[in-house]
XYZ file of C-alpha atoms in Angstrom:
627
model
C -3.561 -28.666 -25.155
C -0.553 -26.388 -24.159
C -1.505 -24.080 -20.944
C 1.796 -21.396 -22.949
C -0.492 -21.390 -26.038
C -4.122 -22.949 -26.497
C -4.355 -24.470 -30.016
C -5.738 -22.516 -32.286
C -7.283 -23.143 -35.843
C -5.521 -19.321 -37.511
C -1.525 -19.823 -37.705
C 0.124 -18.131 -35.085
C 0.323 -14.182 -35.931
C 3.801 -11.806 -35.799
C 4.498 -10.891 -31.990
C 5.625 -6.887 -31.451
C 8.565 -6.403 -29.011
C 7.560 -3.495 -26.328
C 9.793 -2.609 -23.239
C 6.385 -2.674 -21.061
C 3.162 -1.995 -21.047
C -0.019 -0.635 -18.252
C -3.603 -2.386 -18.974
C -6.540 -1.187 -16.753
C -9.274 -3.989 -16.214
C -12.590 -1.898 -15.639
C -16.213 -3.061 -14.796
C -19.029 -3.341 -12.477
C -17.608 -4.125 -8.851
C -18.976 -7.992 -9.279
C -17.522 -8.336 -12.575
C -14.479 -9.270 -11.285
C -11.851 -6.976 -12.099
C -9.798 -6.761 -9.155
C -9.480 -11.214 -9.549
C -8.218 -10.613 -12.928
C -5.912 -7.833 -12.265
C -4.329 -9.859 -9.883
C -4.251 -13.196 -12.032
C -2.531 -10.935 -14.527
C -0.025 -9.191 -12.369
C 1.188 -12.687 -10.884
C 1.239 -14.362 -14.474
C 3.340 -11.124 -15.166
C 5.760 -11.467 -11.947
C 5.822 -15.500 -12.229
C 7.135 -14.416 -16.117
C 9.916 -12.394 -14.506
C 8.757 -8.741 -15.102
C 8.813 -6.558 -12.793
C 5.370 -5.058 -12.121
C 3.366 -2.373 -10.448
C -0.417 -2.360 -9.954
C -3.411 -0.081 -8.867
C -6.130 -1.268 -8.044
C -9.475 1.197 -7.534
C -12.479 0.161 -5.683
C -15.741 1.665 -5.185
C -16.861 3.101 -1.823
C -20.407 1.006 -2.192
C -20.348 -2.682 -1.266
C -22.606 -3.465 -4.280
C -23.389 -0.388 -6.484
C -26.550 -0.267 -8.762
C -25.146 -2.824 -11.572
C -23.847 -0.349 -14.315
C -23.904 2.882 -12.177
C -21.129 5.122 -12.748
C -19.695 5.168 -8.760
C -19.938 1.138 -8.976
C -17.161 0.986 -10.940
C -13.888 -1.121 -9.991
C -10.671 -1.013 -11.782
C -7.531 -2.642 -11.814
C -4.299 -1.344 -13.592
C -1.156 -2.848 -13.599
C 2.490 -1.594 -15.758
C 4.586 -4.546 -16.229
C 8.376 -3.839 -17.990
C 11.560 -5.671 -18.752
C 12.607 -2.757 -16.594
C 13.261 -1.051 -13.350
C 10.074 0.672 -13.036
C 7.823 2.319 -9.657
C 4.754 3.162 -10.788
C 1.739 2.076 -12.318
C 1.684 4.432 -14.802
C 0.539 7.539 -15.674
C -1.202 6.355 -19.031
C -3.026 3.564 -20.004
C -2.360 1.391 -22.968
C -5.176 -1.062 -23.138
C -8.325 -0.418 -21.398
C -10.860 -3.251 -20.906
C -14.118 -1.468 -19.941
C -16.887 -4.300 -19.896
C -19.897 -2.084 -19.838
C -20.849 1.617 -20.630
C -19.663 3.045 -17.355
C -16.689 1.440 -17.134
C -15.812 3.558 -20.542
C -16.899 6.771 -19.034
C -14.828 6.806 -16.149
C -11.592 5.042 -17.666
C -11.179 6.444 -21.378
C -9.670 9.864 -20.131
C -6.446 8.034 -18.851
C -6.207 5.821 -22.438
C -3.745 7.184 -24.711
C -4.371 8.155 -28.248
C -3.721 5.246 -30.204
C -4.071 2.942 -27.626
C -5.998 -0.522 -27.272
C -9.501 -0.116 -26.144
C -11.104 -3.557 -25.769
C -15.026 -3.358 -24.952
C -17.575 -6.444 -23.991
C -20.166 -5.148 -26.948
C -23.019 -7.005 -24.783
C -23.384 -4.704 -22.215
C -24.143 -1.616 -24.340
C -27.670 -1.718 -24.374
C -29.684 0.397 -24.307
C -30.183 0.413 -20.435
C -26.141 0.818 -19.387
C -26.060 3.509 -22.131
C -28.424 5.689 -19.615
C -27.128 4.580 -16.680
C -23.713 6.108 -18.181
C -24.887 9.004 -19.063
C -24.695 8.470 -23.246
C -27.020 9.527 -26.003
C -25.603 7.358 -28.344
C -23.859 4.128 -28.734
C -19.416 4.914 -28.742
C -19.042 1.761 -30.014
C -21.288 2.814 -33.125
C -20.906 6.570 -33.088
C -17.265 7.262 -34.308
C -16.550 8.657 -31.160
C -13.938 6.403 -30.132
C -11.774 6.748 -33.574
C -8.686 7.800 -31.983
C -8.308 4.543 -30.566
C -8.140 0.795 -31.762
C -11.159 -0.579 -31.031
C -11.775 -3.973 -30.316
C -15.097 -5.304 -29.044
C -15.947 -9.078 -28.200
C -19.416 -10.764 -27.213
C -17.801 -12.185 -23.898
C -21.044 -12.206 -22.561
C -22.938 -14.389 -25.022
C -19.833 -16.604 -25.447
C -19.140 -16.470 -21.923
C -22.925 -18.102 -21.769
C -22.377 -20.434 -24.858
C -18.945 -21.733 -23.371
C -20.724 -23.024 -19.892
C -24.072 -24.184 -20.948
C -22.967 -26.990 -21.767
C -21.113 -27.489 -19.117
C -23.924 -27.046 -16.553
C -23.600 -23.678 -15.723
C -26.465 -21.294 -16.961
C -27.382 -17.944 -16.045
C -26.220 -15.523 -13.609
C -23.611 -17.735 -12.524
C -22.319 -18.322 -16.501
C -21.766 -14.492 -16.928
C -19.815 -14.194 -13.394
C -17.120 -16.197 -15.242
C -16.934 -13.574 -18.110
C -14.256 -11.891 -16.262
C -11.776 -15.184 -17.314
C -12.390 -14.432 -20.887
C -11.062 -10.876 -20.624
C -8.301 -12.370 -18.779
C -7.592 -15.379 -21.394
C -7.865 -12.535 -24.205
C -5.303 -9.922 -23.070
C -3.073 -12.748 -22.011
C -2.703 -13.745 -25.674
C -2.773 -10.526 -26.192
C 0.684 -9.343 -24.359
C 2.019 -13.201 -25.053
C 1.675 -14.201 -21.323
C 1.235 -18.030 -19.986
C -1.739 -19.170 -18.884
C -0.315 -21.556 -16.461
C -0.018 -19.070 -13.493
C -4.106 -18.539 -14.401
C -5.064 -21.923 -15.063
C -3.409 -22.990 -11.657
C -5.060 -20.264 -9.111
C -8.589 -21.627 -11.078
C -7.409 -25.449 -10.385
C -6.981 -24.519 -6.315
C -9.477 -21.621 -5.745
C -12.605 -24.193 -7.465
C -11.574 -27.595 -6.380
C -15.096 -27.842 -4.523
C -16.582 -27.336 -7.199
C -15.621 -29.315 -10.275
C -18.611 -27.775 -12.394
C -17.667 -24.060 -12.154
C -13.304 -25.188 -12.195
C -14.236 -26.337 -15.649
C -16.144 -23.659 -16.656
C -13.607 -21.024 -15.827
C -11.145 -22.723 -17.120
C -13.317 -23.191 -20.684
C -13.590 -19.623 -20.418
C -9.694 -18.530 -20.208
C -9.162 -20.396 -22.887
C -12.041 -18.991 -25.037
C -10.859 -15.877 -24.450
C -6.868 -17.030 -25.514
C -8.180 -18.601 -28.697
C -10.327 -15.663 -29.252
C -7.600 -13.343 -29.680
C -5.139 -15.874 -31.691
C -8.894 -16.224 -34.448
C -10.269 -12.789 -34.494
C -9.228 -11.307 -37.609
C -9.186 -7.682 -36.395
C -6.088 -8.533 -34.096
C -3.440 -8.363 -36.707
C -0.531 -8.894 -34.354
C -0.030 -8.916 -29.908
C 2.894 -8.015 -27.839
C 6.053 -9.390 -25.804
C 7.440 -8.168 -23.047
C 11.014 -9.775 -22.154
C 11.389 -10.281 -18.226
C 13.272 -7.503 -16.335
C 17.094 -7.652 -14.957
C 16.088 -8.103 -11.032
C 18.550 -8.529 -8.309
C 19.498 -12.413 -8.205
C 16.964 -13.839 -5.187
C 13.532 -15.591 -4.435
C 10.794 -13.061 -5.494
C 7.126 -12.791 -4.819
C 4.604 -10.729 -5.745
C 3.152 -8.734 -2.549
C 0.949 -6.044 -1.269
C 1.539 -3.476 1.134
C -1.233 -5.004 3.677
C -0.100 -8.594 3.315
C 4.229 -7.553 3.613
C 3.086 -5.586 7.021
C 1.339 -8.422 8.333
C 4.379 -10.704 7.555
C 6.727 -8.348 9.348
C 4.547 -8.006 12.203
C 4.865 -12.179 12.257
C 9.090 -11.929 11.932
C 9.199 -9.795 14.529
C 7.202 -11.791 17.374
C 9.734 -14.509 15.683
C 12.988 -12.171 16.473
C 12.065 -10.960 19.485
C 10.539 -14.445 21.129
C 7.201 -12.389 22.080
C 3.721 -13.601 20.746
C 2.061 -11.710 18.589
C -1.216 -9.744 19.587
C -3.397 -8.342 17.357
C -6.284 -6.199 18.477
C -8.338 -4.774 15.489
C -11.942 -3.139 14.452
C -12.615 -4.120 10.371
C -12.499 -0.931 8.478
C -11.093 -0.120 4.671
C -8.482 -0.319 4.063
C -6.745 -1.609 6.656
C -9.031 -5.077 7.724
C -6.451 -7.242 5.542
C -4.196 -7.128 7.805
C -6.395 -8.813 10.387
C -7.546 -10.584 7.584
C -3.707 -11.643 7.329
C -3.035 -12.252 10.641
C -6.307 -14.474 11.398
C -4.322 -16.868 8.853
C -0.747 -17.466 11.265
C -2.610 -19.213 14.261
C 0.523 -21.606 13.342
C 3.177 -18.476 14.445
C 1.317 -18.329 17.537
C -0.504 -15.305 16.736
C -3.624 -14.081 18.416
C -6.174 -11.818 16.465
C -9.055 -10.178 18.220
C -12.014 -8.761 16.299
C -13.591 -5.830 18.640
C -16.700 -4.433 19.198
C -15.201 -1.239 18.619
C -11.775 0.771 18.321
C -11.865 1.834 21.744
C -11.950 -2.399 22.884
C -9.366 -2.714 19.938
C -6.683 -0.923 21.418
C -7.105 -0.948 25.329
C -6.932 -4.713 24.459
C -4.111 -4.168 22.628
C -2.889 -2.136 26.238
C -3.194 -5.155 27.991
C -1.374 -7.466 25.746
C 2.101 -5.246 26.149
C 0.970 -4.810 29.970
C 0.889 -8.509 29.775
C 4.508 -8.646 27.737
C 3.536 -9.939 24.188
C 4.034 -7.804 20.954
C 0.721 -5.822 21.250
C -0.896 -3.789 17.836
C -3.651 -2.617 17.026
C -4.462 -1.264 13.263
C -7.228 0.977 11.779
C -7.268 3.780 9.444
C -7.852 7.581 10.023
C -11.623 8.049 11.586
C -10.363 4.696 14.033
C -7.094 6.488 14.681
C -9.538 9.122 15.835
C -11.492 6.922 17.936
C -8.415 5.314 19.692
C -6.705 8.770 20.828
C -7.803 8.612 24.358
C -5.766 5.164 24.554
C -3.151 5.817 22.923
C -2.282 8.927 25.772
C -3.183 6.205 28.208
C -0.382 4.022 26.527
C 2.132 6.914 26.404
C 1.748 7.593 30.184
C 1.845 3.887 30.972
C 5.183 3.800 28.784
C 4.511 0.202 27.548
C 5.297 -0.920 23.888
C 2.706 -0.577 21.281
C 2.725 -0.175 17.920
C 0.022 1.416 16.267
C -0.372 0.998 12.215
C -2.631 3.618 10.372
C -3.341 2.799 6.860
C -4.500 6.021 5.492
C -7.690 6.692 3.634
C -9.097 9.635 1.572
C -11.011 12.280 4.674
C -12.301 13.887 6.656
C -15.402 11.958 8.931
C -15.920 8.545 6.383
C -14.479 10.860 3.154
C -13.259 8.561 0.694
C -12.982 4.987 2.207
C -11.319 3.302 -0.768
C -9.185 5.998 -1.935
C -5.766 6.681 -0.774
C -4.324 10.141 0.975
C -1.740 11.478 3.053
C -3.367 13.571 5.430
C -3.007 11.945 8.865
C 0.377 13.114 9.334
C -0.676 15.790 12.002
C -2.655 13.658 13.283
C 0.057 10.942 14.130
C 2.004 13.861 15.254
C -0.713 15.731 17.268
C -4.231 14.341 17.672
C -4.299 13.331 21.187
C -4.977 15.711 23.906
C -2.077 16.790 26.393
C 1.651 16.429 25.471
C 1.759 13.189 24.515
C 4.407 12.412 21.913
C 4.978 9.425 19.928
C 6.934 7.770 17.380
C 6.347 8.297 13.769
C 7.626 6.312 10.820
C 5.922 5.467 7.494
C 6.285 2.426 4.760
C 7.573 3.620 1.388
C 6.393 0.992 -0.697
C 4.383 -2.293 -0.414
C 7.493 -4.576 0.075
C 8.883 -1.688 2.882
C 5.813 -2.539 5.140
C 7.196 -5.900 6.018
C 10.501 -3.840 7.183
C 9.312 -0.851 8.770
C 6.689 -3.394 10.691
C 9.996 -5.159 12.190
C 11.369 -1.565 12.791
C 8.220 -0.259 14.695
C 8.211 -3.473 16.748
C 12.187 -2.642 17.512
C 11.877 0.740 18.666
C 8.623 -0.142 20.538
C 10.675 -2.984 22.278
C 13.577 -0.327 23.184
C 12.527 2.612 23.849
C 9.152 1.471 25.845
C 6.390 4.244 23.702
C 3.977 3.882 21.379
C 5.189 3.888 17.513
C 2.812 4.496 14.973
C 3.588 3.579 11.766
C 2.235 5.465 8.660
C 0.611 3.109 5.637
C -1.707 4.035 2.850
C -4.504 2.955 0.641
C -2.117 2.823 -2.449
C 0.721 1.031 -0.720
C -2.017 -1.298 1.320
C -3.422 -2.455 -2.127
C -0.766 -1.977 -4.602
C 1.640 -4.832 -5.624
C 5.187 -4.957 -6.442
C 7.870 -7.951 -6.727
C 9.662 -7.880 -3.479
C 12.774 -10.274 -2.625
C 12.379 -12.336 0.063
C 14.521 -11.635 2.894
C 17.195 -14.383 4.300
C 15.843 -15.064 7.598
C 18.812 -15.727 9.132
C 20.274 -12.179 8.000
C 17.285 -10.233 9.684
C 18.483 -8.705 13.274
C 16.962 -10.162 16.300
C 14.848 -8.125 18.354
C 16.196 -7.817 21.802
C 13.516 -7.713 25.079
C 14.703 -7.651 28.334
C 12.135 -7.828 31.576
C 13.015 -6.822 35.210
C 13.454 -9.881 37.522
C 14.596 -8.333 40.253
C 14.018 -5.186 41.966
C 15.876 -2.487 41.137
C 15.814 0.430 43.707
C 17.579 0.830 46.950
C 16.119 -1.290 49.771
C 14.473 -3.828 47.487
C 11.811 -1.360 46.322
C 10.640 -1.635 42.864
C 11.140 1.666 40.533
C 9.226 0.912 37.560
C 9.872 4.023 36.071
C 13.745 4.206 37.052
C 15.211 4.554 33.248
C 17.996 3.442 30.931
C 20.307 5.646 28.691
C 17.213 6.169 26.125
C 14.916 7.139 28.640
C 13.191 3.984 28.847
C 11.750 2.457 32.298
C 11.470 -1.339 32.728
C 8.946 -3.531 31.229
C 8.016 -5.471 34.445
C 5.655 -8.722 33.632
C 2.444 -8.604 36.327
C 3.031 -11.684 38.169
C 7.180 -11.709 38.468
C 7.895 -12.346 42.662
C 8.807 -9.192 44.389
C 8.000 -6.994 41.547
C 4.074 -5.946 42.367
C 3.331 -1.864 40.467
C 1.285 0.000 39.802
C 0.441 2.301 35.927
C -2.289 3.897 35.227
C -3.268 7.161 33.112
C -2.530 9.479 36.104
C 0.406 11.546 36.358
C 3.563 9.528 37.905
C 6.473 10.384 39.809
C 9.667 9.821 38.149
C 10.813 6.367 39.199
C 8.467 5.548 41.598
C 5.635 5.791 39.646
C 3.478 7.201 42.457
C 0.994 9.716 41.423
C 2.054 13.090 41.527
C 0.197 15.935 40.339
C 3.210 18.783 41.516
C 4.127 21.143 39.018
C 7.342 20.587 38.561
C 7.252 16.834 38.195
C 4.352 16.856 35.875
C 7.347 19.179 33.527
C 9.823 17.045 34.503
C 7.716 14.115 33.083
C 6.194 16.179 29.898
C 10.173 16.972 28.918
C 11.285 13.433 29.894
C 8.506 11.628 27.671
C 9.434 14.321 24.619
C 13.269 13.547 25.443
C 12.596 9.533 25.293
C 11.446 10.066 21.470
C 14.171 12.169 20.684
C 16.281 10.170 21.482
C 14.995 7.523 19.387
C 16.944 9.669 16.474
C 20.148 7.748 17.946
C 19.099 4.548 16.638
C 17.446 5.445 13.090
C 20.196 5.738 10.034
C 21.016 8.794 8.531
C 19.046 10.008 5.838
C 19.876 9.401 2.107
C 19.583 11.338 -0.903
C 19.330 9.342 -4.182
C 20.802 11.189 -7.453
C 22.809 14.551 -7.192
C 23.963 14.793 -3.234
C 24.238 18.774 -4.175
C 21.105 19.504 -6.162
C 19.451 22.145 -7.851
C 15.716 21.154 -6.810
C 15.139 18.583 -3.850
C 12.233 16.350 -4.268
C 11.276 15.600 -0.644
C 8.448 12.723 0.119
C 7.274 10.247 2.334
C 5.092 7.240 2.423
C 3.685 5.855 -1.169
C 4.454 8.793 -2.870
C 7.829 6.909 -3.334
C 7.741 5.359 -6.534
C 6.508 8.267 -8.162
C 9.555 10.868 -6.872
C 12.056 8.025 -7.456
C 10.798 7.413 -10.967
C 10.906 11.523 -11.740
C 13.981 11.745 -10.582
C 15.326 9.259 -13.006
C 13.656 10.771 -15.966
C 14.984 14.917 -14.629
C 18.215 13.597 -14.556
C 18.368 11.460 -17.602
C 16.982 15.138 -19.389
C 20.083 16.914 -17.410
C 18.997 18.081 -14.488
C 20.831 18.025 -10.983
C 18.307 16.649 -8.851
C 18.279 14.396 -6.047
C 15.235 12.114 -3.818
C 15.336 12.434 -0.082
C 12.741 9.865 1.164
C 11.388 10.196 4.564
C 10.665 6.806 6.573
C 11.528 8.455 9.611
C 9.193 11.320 10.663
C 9.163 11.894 14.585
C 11.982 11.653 15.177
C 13.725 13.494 11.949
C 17.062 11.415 11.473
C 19.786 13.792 12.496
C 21.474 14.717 9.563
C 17.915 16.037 7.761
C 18.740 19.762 8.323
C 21.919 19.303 6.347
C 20.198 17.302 3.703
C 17.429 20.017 3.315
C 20.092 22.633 3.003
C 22.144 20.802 0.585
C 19.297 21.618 -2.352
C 19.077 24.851 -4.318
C 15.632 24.598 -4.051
C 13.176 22.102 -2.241
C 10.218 20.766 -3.267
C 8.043 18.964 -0.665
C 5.228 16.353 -2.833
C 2.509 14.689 -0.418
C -0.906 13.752 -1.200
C -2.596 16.181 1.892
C -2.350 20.005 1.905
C 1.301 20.607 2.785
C 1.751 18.641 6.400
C 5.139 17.813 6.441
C 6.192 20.876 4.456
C 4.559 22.746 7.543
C 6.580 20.664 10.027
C 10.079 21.167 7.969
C 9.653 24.501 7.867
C 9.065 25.042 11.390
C 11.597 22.949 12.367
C 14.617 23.638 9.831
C 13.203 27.406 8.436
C 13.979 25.673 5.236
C 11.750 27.553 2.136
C 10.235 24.418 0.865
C 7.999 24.463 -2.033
C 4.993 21.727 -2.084
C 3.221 19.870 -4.417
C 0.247 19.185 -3.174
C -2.502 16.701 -4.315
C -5.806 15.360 -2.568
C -7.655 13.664 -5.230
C -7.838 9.933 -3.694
C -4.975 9.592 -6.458
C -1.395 8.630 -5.921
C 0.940 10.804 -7.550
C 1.332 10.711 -11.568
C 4.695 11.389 -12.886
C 3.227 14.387 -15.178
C 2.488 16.156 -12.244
C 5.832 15.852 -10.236
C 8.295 16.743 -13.501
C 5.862 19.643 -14.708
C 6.295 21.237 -10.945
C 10.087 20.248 -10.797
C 10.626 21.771 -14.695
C 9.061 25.182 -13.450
C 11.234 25.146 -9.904
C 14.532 24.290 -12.182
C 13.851 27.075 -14.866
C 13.650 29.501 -11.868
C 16.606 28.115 -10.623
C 18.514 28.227 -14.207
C 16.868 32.163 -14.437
C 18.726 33.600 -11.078
């Protein structure tokens, strides 16, 4: 049998050309859905499209089976071209039970393919969804094409006979919606019938059973006489290179890995599990072979002062958490800005405030990156722009860490952590060595040791405990300028305030310039940071294709501001700011530049459509048109 195309009984039906397509895989959270979203999206990148993917979990481990709020989703655009986000629309939905439908059938289009498992409407999901009446019966769902299938039952039927019965049959129901929209949209099963091959080899039993199953589901949709045709999508025109499909949490561990390989220095990782940042510890656990060292804490407090001693101790020290662990881990990082030792601190950013929305993505951190620790006690700020990015701006946090001796925090996100993209893998011999020098010798008159005697950024030495002749002393207490002694004078403790602020300005030396994509003279700015990035680069594309002068500043940098930013901001007619909190860094331009920027502002645990960026930019350009 042919993994491309299972034999079928029906000849082969007419195949529609489409430029691309975005399917949403929605069910119960142990249905499965997030497993075959991702089988599809690699099947999809191993074909050569390029793809984009959103995947949408459920705050409950294990909701009430067919509750409304235990619903998991997985969406993913794929396109024979350029594209940067998942989509605002969907065109096939999969819902494979009654609440599944109700929370997914707003974002179907009219006239799009709505494919249901008719098994789990009874009568009891119904309720639990909230619906008088059967859709599937009722007419309700006529402005769509409507396709049901008894996975279940078939699902059951399939593995019988293969020894599999029951509750463990129906887990493998998820294949068959995979095997079925895979014939529908004409892609291989060979990417599939691979991952099923290596994740079951234990377990010969259930390998065969899933695999019986994907191709049910292919044959399925080749048989069924309501399918009258499916759909092609050709692969995209990509940059010549080795891609892989990657997400945001799994690039940022690898760059946290490249850089203890640039700059020599092992790898520490210090880390309390919380959504949605625990896959990169996850991650890391996995490169014992790279000499990295993960440590699980009790708590975020442990996470980080542990994290303290690994850069007191000279290795590549992070720690990671999201927003209420940021929180919890402001004490230490003051302690590691007064210390002035290397640390970089990665916050992947979750719906708020107190536990909020734990699965859902947001923005609003960025004051408290900038401010949430008590005292003056500045830090660097920079922020990942898309999943592939993480793996850089990991290696960049690690660099300016290295050089300028502070704490770097670097900015993630719940879409970017869990999101996918095809991302070209870097030449490692063209990525920039990370450069760490330690003091061997003292370095004050007399033989005395200055440990806080400083370079031309402002940075004191990074002395290894143990090095002959070089015994200090750090602490959280207020130091002396180069001797480090504790001082609590007036003046000094200014001196040291304005030197500490000075060391991260200066950091604005070493960070490029900031680039506008599109018009470098606009009539509306579209300003951003963070994930937000696909959808301002893709609305730019379609405001300029309609004739509008627009252009994309994207901030990576964001404390420091690269230099030329005041110039950039100037350079627009009109600015618009778009960030998924209440207007943060729209607050901080202002007050820095007195720039009039404009915000679009969104805190749904949504990223960004591209409706709701070109409806805002239309209305600032038809004022701007009006003057």
């Amino acid at each position: 049998m042919s993994t491309n195309s299972p034999e079928s009984a029906a000849p082969q039906k007419p195949t529609q050309e489409l430029l691309g397509a975005t399917i949403r895989f929605a069910g119960d959270s142990g249905d499965g859905m997030q497993l075959t979203g991702t089988q599809f999206t690699n099947s999809s990148a191993v074909f050569g499209n390029d793809v984009s993917t959103f995947p949408d979990f459920p705050a409950e481990i294990r909701a009430p089976q067919g509750t409304l709020f235990g619903v998991s989703g997985f969406q993913v655009k794929f396109s024979s071209e350029d594209i940067h986000t998942p989509g605002d629309v969907v065109d096939t939905l999969v819902a494979m039970n009654p609440a599944a439908l109700r929370n997914n059938l707003r974002d179907l289009k009219v006239g799009g393919i709505l494919i249901c498992n008719e098994d789990s409407f009874n009568a009891q999901n119904l309720k639990l969804a909230n619906y008088a009446t059967n859709p599937l019966e009722d007419g309700s769902l006529s402005q769509y094409k409507l396709f049901t299938a008894p996975m279940t039952k078939m699902t059951v039927e399939i593995c019988e006979p293969l020894g599999v019965a029951g509750r463990d049959a129906q887990r493998c129901k998820n294949f068959f919606a995979l095997g079925l929209v895979s014939w529908l949209y004409s892609r291989p099963l060979d990417t599939s019938i691979h991952f099923i091959e290596t994740k079951f080899t234990k377990d010969e039993v259930i390998k065969q059973a899933n695999l019986a199953v994907l191709k049910a589901g292919y044959n399925f949709g080749e048989t069924a006489e309501f399918f009258q045709n499916n759909y092609a999508v050709k692969k995209a025109k990509l940059k010549p290179g080795l891609y892989r499909e990657i997400r945001g949490n799994e690039a940022l561990a690898m760059g946290l890995v490249a850089a203890s390989a640039l700059s020599g220095k092992p790898l520490f990782y210090g880390s309390y599990p919380i959504t949605p940042a625990s896959d990169i510890l996850h991650e890391l656990a996995k490169q014992k072979n790279f000499g990295v060292k993960t440590f699980q804490a009790e708590d975020e407090i442990a996470a980080i002062t542990s994290a303290i001693g690994a850069a007191f101790g000279g290795a590549l020290a992070v720690t990671g958490s999201s927003g209420p662990g940021i929180a919890l881990k402001a004490e230490a990082i003051g302690l590691a800005t007064m210390i002035e030792l290397p640390l970089v601190i990665v916050n992947v950013q979750r719906g708020g405030p107190s536990t909020g929305l734990p699965t859902k993505t947001e923005q609003a951190d960025l004051m408290q990156a900038m401010y949430g620790r008590n005292g003056e006690c500045p830090v660097v700020v920079i922020a990942a722009a898309t999943p592939g990015d993480c793996f850089h701006m990991a290696l960049e946090a690690a660099r300016i860490a290295f050089r300028s001796m502070v704490p770097v925090m670097l900015l993630s996100d719940g879409y970017i952590a869990n999101s996918s993209e095809p991302w070209l893998v870097p030449n490692v011999e063209e990525l920039e060595p990370i450069t760490v020098e330690h003091l061997e010798n003292a370095n004050g008159p007399d033989g005395r040791v200055l440990p806080y005697l400083r370079d031309e950024n402002l940075s004191r030495p990074w002395i290894l405990p143990g090095t002959p002749g070089l015994m200090h002393r750090v602490g959280g207490l207020e130091k002396q300028d180069g001797t480090g002694n504790i001082n609590y004078e007036a003046e000094n403790h200014q001196h040291m305030i304005n030197t500490r602020q000075a060391k991260v300005d200066r950091v604005a030396n070493h960070i490029p310039a900031q680039e506008v994509y599109g018009d470098q003279d606009p009539d509306l700015l579209l300003v951003g940071w963070g994930g937000t990035h696909g959808a301002l680069r893709e609305a730019t594309n379609v405001l300029r294709h309609n004739g509008h002068k627009v252009g994309h500043a994207h901030l990576r940098y964001l404390n420091p501001f690269p230099s030329n930013l005041e110039a950039v901001l100037k350079s627009g007619k009109k600015v618009l700011v778009c960030e998924l909190n209440s207007g943060q860094l729209r607050l901080l331009l202002r007050g820095k530049y007195l720039v009039d920027c404009h915000g679009l502002n969104k805190v749904q645990g949504k990223p960004f459509f591209l409706g709701d960026i070109t409806r805002k930019a239309e209305e600032l350009l038809g004022a701007v048109a009006t003057r």
